Structure formats: C-alpha cells, structure tokens
Amino acid sequence: FGTGQHPTTRLSVRGIDAALTTLSLVELQGDSAVLDVGTGSGILAIAALMLGIRRGVGVDIDPCAVDEARRNAALNDLSERLSVDAVPVEALHGVFNLVLANLRYPTLRRILPEMFRVSSSPAAWVFSGIRIDEIRPFRALCGMYDVACRWAAVEKGWAAMVFERP
C-alpha cells in the first residue's frame, strides 16, 4: 500500500484524475481543499495537490503513517500545502470540496457520515478499498446522502467510485 502498486491506490488516483480533470467536479480556482482520510503514505493527497487542489489535510490514526505522509509531502515540496495529523475524521472541523478515502467498506460505512459532514456543497468524494461484492450496498449507503455516482472502475476484484453533490 502507498506505493501505487496496489489496485485500490491506482483506482483512487484514477478517480481523483476523473473528479478533477475529466468530470471537473471541483472548482480548482480559489480555495480548493482536499481531505485524505486514512492518508497512509499521503500519496492520494499529494496526487490531488499535484493535479491542482490548492491545499490539503491528511488524517490517520497511525502515528507512523502520519510521519511517512509528512516525509512524502516534504519530498514533493508540498509541506506548506499539506497538513498531516494523527486525528480521527470525527475531530475535524474544516470544510473540504474533495474528500478521499481508500479504506475497507466496514470502515467507510462507519465514518461516512463524518466525511459528508466536513464536505462543502458542491463537493466530490473518491472512495476505494471496496470489493466488487460491496459495490451495490456502498452505492445504496451513499445514496442516502443525496449524492450521485459519477465514475466507477474495477481492477482485480477492487472498486473505486467518485460521487458528487451538486
């Protein structure tokens, strides 16, 4: 994980690209902000920043992951644009117009309300870490939040989806 070699990481980056370029779901002018929940190595937040998001926050409950994400931000000259902290998403108070989460379905299901709570309107979400047999229940769960699936892809039994709230 975190190197781009796992299908969920690749799918997430493809989803970020779709949200920001192909579908233009996030306005990159002004104060665009990304939240990367379970940031791990920080690769997804870094990709979003490199694709035009102005600032980012990465959160992870693992202090080792936080240290690694901070190092990777520094290696990419993004330390001033990416803040990484060891806090749960429930502790956040900011507003983000792009939210990323490459986490397993049970974790996504548990923290989904919080990820929608810290989102602006309009906003886009990129979710991955979902097995193909979890796609239907996950889409139904997201549908409860008045969002629409705008992009989806599958690779080696894993799925990623991009949702939008206009």
JSON list of C-alpha atoms in Angstrom, two decimals:
[
{"chain": "A", "resi": 1, "resn": "PHE", "atom": "CA", "xyz": [0.00, 0.00, 0.00]},
{"chain": "A", "resi": 2, "resn": "GLY", "atom": "CA", "xyz": [1.03, 3.60, -0.54]},
{"chain": "A", "resi": 3, "resn": "THR", "atom": "CA", "xyz": [3.37, 2.94, -3.43]},
{"chain": "A", "resi": 4, "resn": "GLY", "atom": "CA", "xyz": [0.85, 2.91, -6.24]},
{"chain": "A", "resi": 5, "resn": "GLN", "atom": "CA", "xyz": [1.27, -0.82, -6.77]},
{"chain": "A", "resi": 6, "resn": "HIS", "atom": "CA", "xyz": [-1.99, -1.92, -5.12]},
{"chain": "A", "resi": 7, "resn": "PRO", "atom": "CA", "xyz": [-5.14, -1.81, -7.27]},
{"chain": "A", "resi": 8, "resn": "THR", "atom": "CA", "xyz": [-7.00, 0.36, -4.74]},
{"chain": "A", "resi": 9, "resn": "THR", "atom": "CA", "xyz": [-4.27, 3.00, -4.85]},
{"chain": "A", "resi": 10, "resn": "ARG", "atom": "CA", "xyz": [-4.22, 3.04, -8.65]},
{"chain": "A", "resi": 11, "resn": "LEU", "atom": "CA", "xyz": [-8.00, 3.18, -8.78]},
{"chain": "A", "resi": 12, "resn": "SER", "atom": "CA", "xyz": [-8.03, 6.05, -6.28]},
{"chain": "A", "resi": 13, "resn": "VAL", "atom": "CA", "xyz": [-5.58, 8.08, -8.37]},
{"chain": "A", "resi": 14, "resn": "ARG", "atom": "CA", "xyz": [-7.68, 7.41, -11.46]},
{"chain": "A", "resi": 15, "resn": "GLY", "atom": "CA", "xyz": [-10.75, 8.56, -9.53]},
{"chain": "A", "resi": 16, "resn": "ILE", "atom": "CA", "xyz": [-9.00, 11.75, -8.41]},
{"chain": "A", "resi": 17, "resn": "ASP", "atom": "CA", "xyz": [-8.00, 12.44, -12.01]},
{"chain": "A", "resi": 18, "resn": "ALA", "atom": "CA", "xyz": [-11.57, 11.83, -13.18]},
{"chain": "A", "resi": 19, "resn": "ALA", "atom": "CA", "xyz": [-13.03, 14.11, -10.49]},
{"chain": "A", "resi": 20, "resn": "LEU", "atom": "CA", "xyz": [-10.59, 16.95, -11.16]},
{"chain": "A", "resi": 21, "resn": "THR", "atom": "CA", "xyz": [-9.99, 16.78, -14.90]},
{"chain": "A", "resi": 22, "resn": "THR", "atom": "CA", "xyz": [-12.42, 14.66, -16.91]},
{"chain": "A", "resi": 23, "resn": "LEU", "atom": "CA", "xyz": [-15.55, 15.47, -14.89]},
{"chain": "A", "resi": 24, "resn": "SER", "atom": "CA", "xyz": [-14.40, 18.83, -13.44]},
{"chain": "A", "resi": 25, "resn": "LEU", "atom": "CA", "xyz": [-16.39, 18.22, -10.25]},
{"chain": "A", "resi": 26, "resn": "VAL", "atom": "CA", "xyz": [-14.20, 20.52, -8.14]},
{"chain": "A", "resi": 27, "resn": "GLU", "atom": "CA", "xyz": [-13.51, 24.17, -8.90]},
{"chain": "A", "resi": 28, "resn": "LEU", "atom": "CA", "xyz": [-9.72, 24.45, -8.79]},
{"chain": "A", "resi": 29, "resn": "GLN", "atom": "CA", "xyz": [-9.72, 28.24, -8.77]},
{"chain": "A", "resi": 30, "resn": "GLY", "atom": "CA", "xyz": [-9.92, 29.83, -5.35]},
{"chain": "A", "resi": 31, "resn": "ASP", "atom": "CA", "xyz": [-9.52, 27.97, -2.09]},
{"chain": "A", "resi": 32, "resn": "SER", "atom": "CA", "xyz": [-9.97, 24.33, -3.12]},
{"chain": "A", "resi": 33, "resn": "ALA", "atom": "CA", "xyz": [-9.24, 21.86, -0.34]},
{"chain": "A", "resi": 34, "resn": "VAL", "atom": "CA", "xyz": [-8.78, 18.09, -0.18]},
{"chain": "A", "resi": 35, "resn": "LEU", "atom": "CA", "xyz": [-9.21, 15.82, 2.83]},
{"chain": "A", "resi": 36, "resn": "ASP", "atom": "CA", "xyz": [-7.49, 12.43, 2.70]},
{"chain": "A", "resi": 37, "resn": "VAL", "atom": "CA", "xyz": [-8.99, 10.17, 5.36]},
{"chain": "A", "resi": 38, "resn": "GLY", "atom": "CA", "xyz": [-6.65, 7.34, 6.36]},
{"chain": "A", "resi": 39, "resn": "THR", "atom": "CA", "xyz": [-3.88, 9.08, 4.46]},
{"chain": "A", "resi": 40, "resn": "GLY", "atom": "CA", "xyz": [-1.24, 6.38, 4.97]},
{"chain": "A", "resi": 41, "resn": "SER", "atom": "CA", "xyz": [1.74, 7.45, 2.85]},
{"chain": "A", "resi": 42, "resn": "GLY", "atom": "CA", "xyz": [-0.06, 10.61, 1.70]},
{"chain": "A", "resi": 43, "resn": "ILE", "atom": "CA", "xyz": [0.07, 9.51, -1.94]},
{"chain": "A", "resi": 44, "resn": "LEU", "atom": "CA", "xyz": [-3.57, 10.38, -2.67]},
{"chain": "A", "resi": 45, "resn": "ALA", "atom": "CA", "xyz": [-3.48, 13.86, -1.13]},
{"chain": "A", "resi": 46, "resn": "ILE", "atom": "CA", "xyz": [-0.20, 14.52, -2.93]},
{"chain": "A", "resi": 47, "resn": "ALA", "atom": "CA", "xyz": [-1.75, 13.44, -6.24]},
{"chain": "A", "resi": 48, "resn": "ALA", "atom": "CA", "xyz": [-4.72, 15.78, -5.68]},
{"chain": "A", "resi": 49, "resn": "LEU", "atom": "CA", "xyz": [-2.39, 18.69, -4.90]},
{"chain": "A", "resi": 50, "resn": "MET", "atom": "CA", "xyz": [-0.31, 17.98, -7.99]},
{"chain": "A", "resi": 51, "resn": "LEU", "atom": "CA", "xyz": [-3.49, 17.94, -10.08]},
{"chain": "A", "resi": 52, "resn": "GLY", "atom": "CA", "xyz": [-4.44, 21.43, -8.94]},
{"chain": "A", "resi": 53, "resn": "ILE", "atom": "CA", "xyz": [-6.07, 21.36, -5.49]},
{"chain": "A", "resi": 54, "resn": "ARG", "atom": "CA", "xyz": [-4.72, 24.33, -3.53]},
{"chain": "A", "resi": 55, "resn": "ARG", "atom": "CA", "xyz": [-4.39, 22.89, -0.01]},
{"chain": "A", "resi": 56, "resn": "GLY", "atom": "CA", "xyz": [-4.84, 19.59, 1.76]},
{"chain": "A", "resi": 57, "resn": "VAL", "atom": "CA", "xyz": [-5.28, 17.82, 5.06]},
{"chain": "A", "resi": 58, "resn": "GLY", "atom": "CA", "xyz": [-4.38, 14.20, 5.64]},
{"chain": "A", "resi": 59, "resn": "VAL", "atom": "CA", "xyz": [-5.56, 12.37, 8.74]},
{"chain": "A", "resi": 60, "resn": "ASP", "atom": "CA", "xyz": [-4.60, 8.94, 10.00]},
{"chain": "A", "resi": 61, "resn": "ILE", "atom": "CA", "xyz": [-4.87, 7.34, 13.42]},
{"chain": "A", "resi": 62, "resn": "ASP", "atom": "CA", "xyz": [-1.47, 5.64, 12.92]},
{"chain": "A", "resi": 63, "resn": "PRO", "atom": "CA", "xyz": [1.40, 7.95, 14.01]},
{"chain": "A", "resi": 64, "resn": "CYS", "atom": "CA", "xyz": [3.85, 6.05, 11.76]},
{"chain": "A", "resi": 65, "resn": "ALA", "atom": "CA", "xyz": [1.64, 6.76, 8.74]},
{"chain": "A", "resi": 66, "resn": "VAL", "atom": "CA", "xyz": [1.48, 10.44, 9.72]},
{"chain": "A", "resi": 67, "resn": "ASP", "atom": "CA", "xyz": [5.29, 10.61, 9.83]},
{"chain": "A", "resi": 68, "resn": "GLU", "atom": "CA", "xyz": [5.58, 8.89, 6.45]},
{"chain": "A", "resi": 69, "resn": "ALA", "atom": "CA", "xyz": [2.98, 11.17, 4.85]},
{"chain": "A", "resi": 70, "resn": "ARG", "atom": "CA", "xyz": [4.78, 14.24, 6.19]},
{"chain": "A", "resi": 71, "resn": "ARG", "atom": "CA", "xyz": [8.09, 12.97, 4.78]},
{"chain": "A", "resi": 72, "resn": "ASN", "atom": "CA", "xyz": [6.47, 12.32, 1.39]},
{"chain": "A", "resi": 73, "resn": "ALA", "atom": "CA", "xyz": [4.93, 15.79, 1.37]},
{"chain": "A", "resi": 74, "resn": "ALA", "atom": "CA", "xyz": [8.36, 17.27, 2.06]},
{"chain": "A", "resi": 75, "resn": "LEU", "atom": "CA", "xyz": [9.97, 15.15, -0.68]},
{"chain": "A", "resi": 76, "resn": "ASN", "atom": "CA", "xyz": [7.43, 16.61, -3.11]},
{"chain": "A", "resi": 77, "resn": "ASP", "atom": "CA", "xyz": [7.84, 20.21, -1.84]},
{"chain": "A", "resi": 78, "resn": "LEU", "atom": "CA", "xyz": [4.26, 20.20, -0.57]},
{"chain": "A", "resi": 79, "resn": "SER", "atom": "CA", "xyz": [4.79, 20.60, 3.19]},
{"chain": "A", "resi": 80, "resn": "GLU", "atom": "CA", "xyz": [3.31, 24.10, 3.14]},
{"chain": "A", "resi": 81, "resn": "ARG", "atom": "CA", "xyz": [0.19, 22.92, 1.29]},
{"chain": "A", "resi": 82, "resn": "LEU", "atom": "CA", "xyz": [-0.42, 19.57, 3.03]},
{"chain": "A", "resi": 83, "resn": "SER", "atom": "CA", "xyz": [-1.03, 19.30, 6.76]},
{"chain": "A", "resi": 84, "resn": "VAL", "atom": "CA", "xyz": [-1.00, 15.77, 8.18]},
{"chain": "A", "resi": 85, "resn": "ASP", "atom": "CA", "xyz": [-2.23, 14.91, 11.65]},
{"chain": "A", "resi": 86, "resn": "ALA", "atom": "CA", "xyz": [-2.92, 11.84, 13.80]},
{"chain": "A", "resi": 87, "resn": "VAL", "atom": "CA", "xyz": [-6.57, 12.57, 14.45]},
{"chain": "A", "resi": 88, "resn": "PRO", "atom": "CA", "xyz": [-9.79, 10.75, 13.57]},
{"chain": "A", "resi": 89, "resn": "VAL", "atom": "CA", "xyz": [-12.06, 12.32, 10.96]},
{"chain": "A", "resi": 90, "resn": "GLU", "atom": "CA", "xyz": [-14.64, 12.86, 13.72]},
{"chain": "A", "resi": 91, "resn": "ALA", "atom": "CA", "xyz": [-12.33, 15.52, 15.25]},
{"chain": "A", "resi": 92, "resn": "LEU", "atom": "CA", "xyz": [-12.17, 17.67, 12.10]},
{"chain": "A", "resi": 93, "resn": "HIS", "atom": "CA", "xyz": [-13.94, 20.99, 11.74]},
{"chain": "A", "resi": 94, "resn": "GLY", "atom": "CA", "xyz": [-12.84, 22.18, 8.29]},
{"chain": "A", "resi": 95, "resn": "VAL", "atom": "CA", "xyz": [-14.78, 22.17, 5.04]},
{"chain": "A", "resi": 96, "resn": "PHE", "atom": "CA", "xyz": [-13.43, 20.34, 2.01]},
{"chain": "A", "resi": 97, "resn": "ASN", "atom": "CA", "xyz": [-14.63, 20.18, -1.57]},
{"chain": "A", "resi": 98, "resn": "LEU", "atom": "CA", "xyz": [-12.76, 16.93, -2.33]},
{"chain": "A", "resi": 99, "resn": "VAL", "atom": "CA", "xyz": [-12.70, 14.03, 0.12]},
{"chain": "A", "resi": 100, "resn": "LEU", "atom": "CA", "xyz": [-10.60, 10.90, -0.46]},
{"chain": "A", "resi": 101, "resn": "ALA", "atom": "CA", "xyz": [-10.77, 7.59, 1.38]},
{"chain": "A", "resi": 102, "resn": "ASN", "atom": "CA", "xyz": [-9.06, 4.37, 0.36]},
{"chain": "A", "resi": 103, "resn": "LEU", "atom": "CA", "xyz": [-10.36, 2.25, 3.22]},
{"chain": "A", "resi": 104, "resn": "ARG", "atom": "CA", "xyz": [-12.21, -1.03, 3.61]},
{"chain": "A", "resi": 105, "resn": "TYR", "atom": "CA", "xyz": [-16.00, -1.00, 3.37]},
{"chain": "A", "resi": 106, "resn": "PRO", "atom": "CA", "xyz": [-16.72, -1.56, 7.10]},
{"chain": "A", "resi": 107, "resn": "THR", "atom": "CA", "xyz": [-14.57, 1.47, 7.98]},
{"chain": "A", "resi": 108, "resn": "LEU", "atom": "CA", "xyz": [-16.08, 3.57, 5.19]},
{"chain": "A", "resi": 109, "resn": "ARG", "atom": "CA", "xyz": [-19.58, 2.66, 6.35]},
{"chain": "A", "resi": 110, "resn": "ARG", "atom": "CA", "xyz": [-18.77, 3.70, 9.92]},
{"chain": "A", "resi": 111, "resn": "ILE", "atom": "CA", "xyz": [-17.19, 7.09, 9.11]},
{"chain": "A", "resi": 112, "resn": "LEU", "atom": "CA", "xyz": [-19.20, 8.02, 6.02]},
{"chain": "A", "resi": 113, "resn": "PRO", "atom": "CA", "xyz": [-21.45, 10.47, 7.92]},
{"chain": "A", "resi": 114, "resn": "GLU", "atom": "CA", "xyz": [-18.37, 12.34, 9.14]},
{"chain": "A", "resi": 115, "resn": "MET", "atom": "CA", "xyz": [-16.87, 12.53, 5.65]},
{"chain": "A", "resi": 116, "resn": "PHE", "atom": "CA", "xyz": [-20.09, 14.06, 4.35]},
{"chain": "A", "resi": 117, "resn": "ARG", "atom": "CA", "xyz": [-20.30, 16.39, 7.37]},
{"chain": "A", "resi": 118, "resn": "VAL", "atom": "CA", "xyz": [-16.96, 18.07, 6.58]},
{"chain": "A", "resi": 119, "resn": "SER", "atom": "CA", "xyz": [-17.78, 18.49, 2.89]},
{"chain": "A", "resi": 120, "resn": "SER", "atom": "CA", "xyz": [-18.76, 21.69, 1.16]},
{"chain": "A", "resi": 121, "resn": "SER", "atom": "CA", "xyz": [-21.53, 21.99, -1.36]},
{"chain": "A", "resi": 122, "resn": "PRO", "atom": "CA", "xyz": [-20.72, 21.35, -4.13]},
{"chain": "A", "resi": 123, "resn": "ALA", "atom": "CA", "xyz": [-18.26, 18.58, -3.34]},
{"chain": "A", "resi": 124, "resn": "ALA", "atom": "CA", "xyz": [-16.82, 15.35, -4.69]},
{"chain": "A", "resi": 125, "resn": "TRP", "atom": "CA", "xyz": [-15.72, 12.16, -2.95]},
{"chain": "A", "resi": 126, "resn": "VAL", "atom": "CA", "xyz": [-13.34, 9.46, -4.18]},
{"chain": "A", "resi": 127, "resn": "PHE", "atom": "CA", "xyz": [-13.83, 6.15, -2.37]},
{"chain": "A", "resi": 128, "resn": "SER", "atom": "CA", "xyz": [-11.79, 3.00, -2.88]},
{"chain": "A", "resi": 129, "resn": "GLY", "atom": "CA", "xyz": [-10.94, -0.14, -0.92]},
{"chain": "A", "resi": 130, "resn": "ILE", "atom": "CA", "xyz": [-14.32, -1.58, -1.84]},
{"chain": "A", "resi": 131, "resn": "ARG", "atom": "CA", "xyz": [-14.56, -5.18, -3.02]},
{"chain": "A", "resi": 132, "resn": "ILE", "atom": "CA", "xyz": [-16.76, -5.79, -6.04]},
{"chain": "A", "resi": 133, "resn": "ASP", "atom": "CA", "xyz": [-19.40, -7.58, -3.95]},
{"chain": "A", "resi": 134, "resn": "GLU", "atom": "CA", "xyz": [-19.64, -4.45, -1.75]},
{"chain": "A", "resi": 135, "resn": "ILE", "atom": "CA", "xyz": [-20.35, -2.04, -4.63]},
{"chain": "A", "resi": 136, "resn": "ARG", "atom": "CA", "xyz": [-24.14, -2.27, -4.52]},
{"chain": "A", "resi": 137, "resn": "PRO", "atom": "CA", "xyz": [-24.52, -1.81, -0.73]},
{"chain": "A", "resi": 138, "resn": "PHE", "atom": "CA", "xyz": [-21.96, 1.02, -0.73]},
{"chain": "A", "resi": 139, "resn": "ARG", "atom": "CA", "xyz": [-23.76, 2.87, -3.53]},
{"chain": "A", "resi": 140, "resn": "ALA", "atom": "CA", "xyz": [-27.05, 2.45, -1.68]},
{"chain": "A", "resi": 141, "resn": "LEU", "atom": "CA", "xyz": [-25.47, 3.81, 1.50]},
{"chain": "A", "resi": 142, "resn": "CYS", "atom": "CA", "xyz": [-24.07, 6.84, -0.32]},
{"chain": "A", "resi": 143, "resn": "GLY", "atom": "CA", "xyz": [-27.46, 7.41, -1.94]},
{"chain": "A", "resi": 144, "resn": "MET", "atom": "CA", "xyz": [-28.83, 8.27, 1.49]},
{"chain": "A", "resi": 145, "resn": "TYR", "atom": "CA", "xyz": [-26.69, 11.42, 1.40]},
{"chain": "A", "resi": 146, "resn": "ASP", "atom": "CA", "xyz": [-28.18, 12.87, -1.80]},
{"chain": "A", "resi": 147, "resn": "VAL", "atom": "CA", "xyz": [-25.06, 12.26, -3.89]},
{"chain": "A", "resi": 148, "resn": "ALA", "atom": "CA", "xyz": [-24.69, 10.71, -7.33]},
{"chain": "A", "resi": 149, "resn": "CYS", "atom": "CA", "xyz": [-22.08, 8.26, -8.53]},
{"chain": "A", "resi": 150, "resn": "ARG", "atom": "CA", "xyz": [-20.35, 9.92, -11.48]},
{"chain": "A", "resi": 151, "resn": "TRP", "atom": "CA", "xyz": [-17.49, 7.47, -12.14]},
{"chain": "A", "resi": 152, "resn": "ALA", "atom": "CA", "xyz": [-16.62, 3.91, -11.18]},
{"chain": "A", "resi": 153, "resn": "ALA", "atom": "CA", "xyz": [-13.89, 1.45, -12.08]},
{"chain": "A", "resi": 154, "resn": "VAL", "atom": "CA", "xyz": [-12.90, -2.07, -11.07]},
{"chain": "A", "resi": 155, "resn": "GLU", "atom": "CA", "xyz": [-9.49, -3.73, -11.03]},
{"chain": "A", "resi": 156, "resn": "LYS", "atom": "CA", "xyz": [-8.57, -7.19, -9.74]},
{"chain": "A", "resi": 157, "resn": "GLY", "atom": "CA", "xyz": [-11.67, -7.52, -7.57]},
{"chain": "A", "resi": 158, "resn": "TRP", "atom": "CA", "xyz": [-11.47, -3.99, -6.12]},
{"chain": "A", "resi": 159, "resn": "ALA", "atom": "CA", "xyz": [-13.60, -0.95, -6.92]},
{"chain": "A", "resi": 160, "resn": "ALA", "atom": "CA", "xyz": [-13.35, 2.81, -6.73]},
{"chain": "A", "resi": 161, "resn": "MET", "atom": "CA", "xyz": [-16.16, 5.31, -7.13]},
{"chain": "A", "resi": 162, "resn": "VAL", "atom": "CA", "xyz": [-16.48, 9.07, -7.47]},
{"chain": "A", "resi": 163, "resn": "PHE", "atom": "CA", "xyz": [-19.57, 10.71, -6.04]},
{"chain": "A", "resi": 164, "resn": "GLU", "atom": "CA", "xyz": [-20.78, 14.27, -6.48]},
{"chain": "A", "resi": 165, "resn": "ARG", "atom": "CA", "xyz": [-23.09, 16.56, -4.55]},
{"chain": "A", "resi": 166, "resn": "PRO", "atom": "CA", "xyz": [-24.05, 19.47, -6.79]}
]
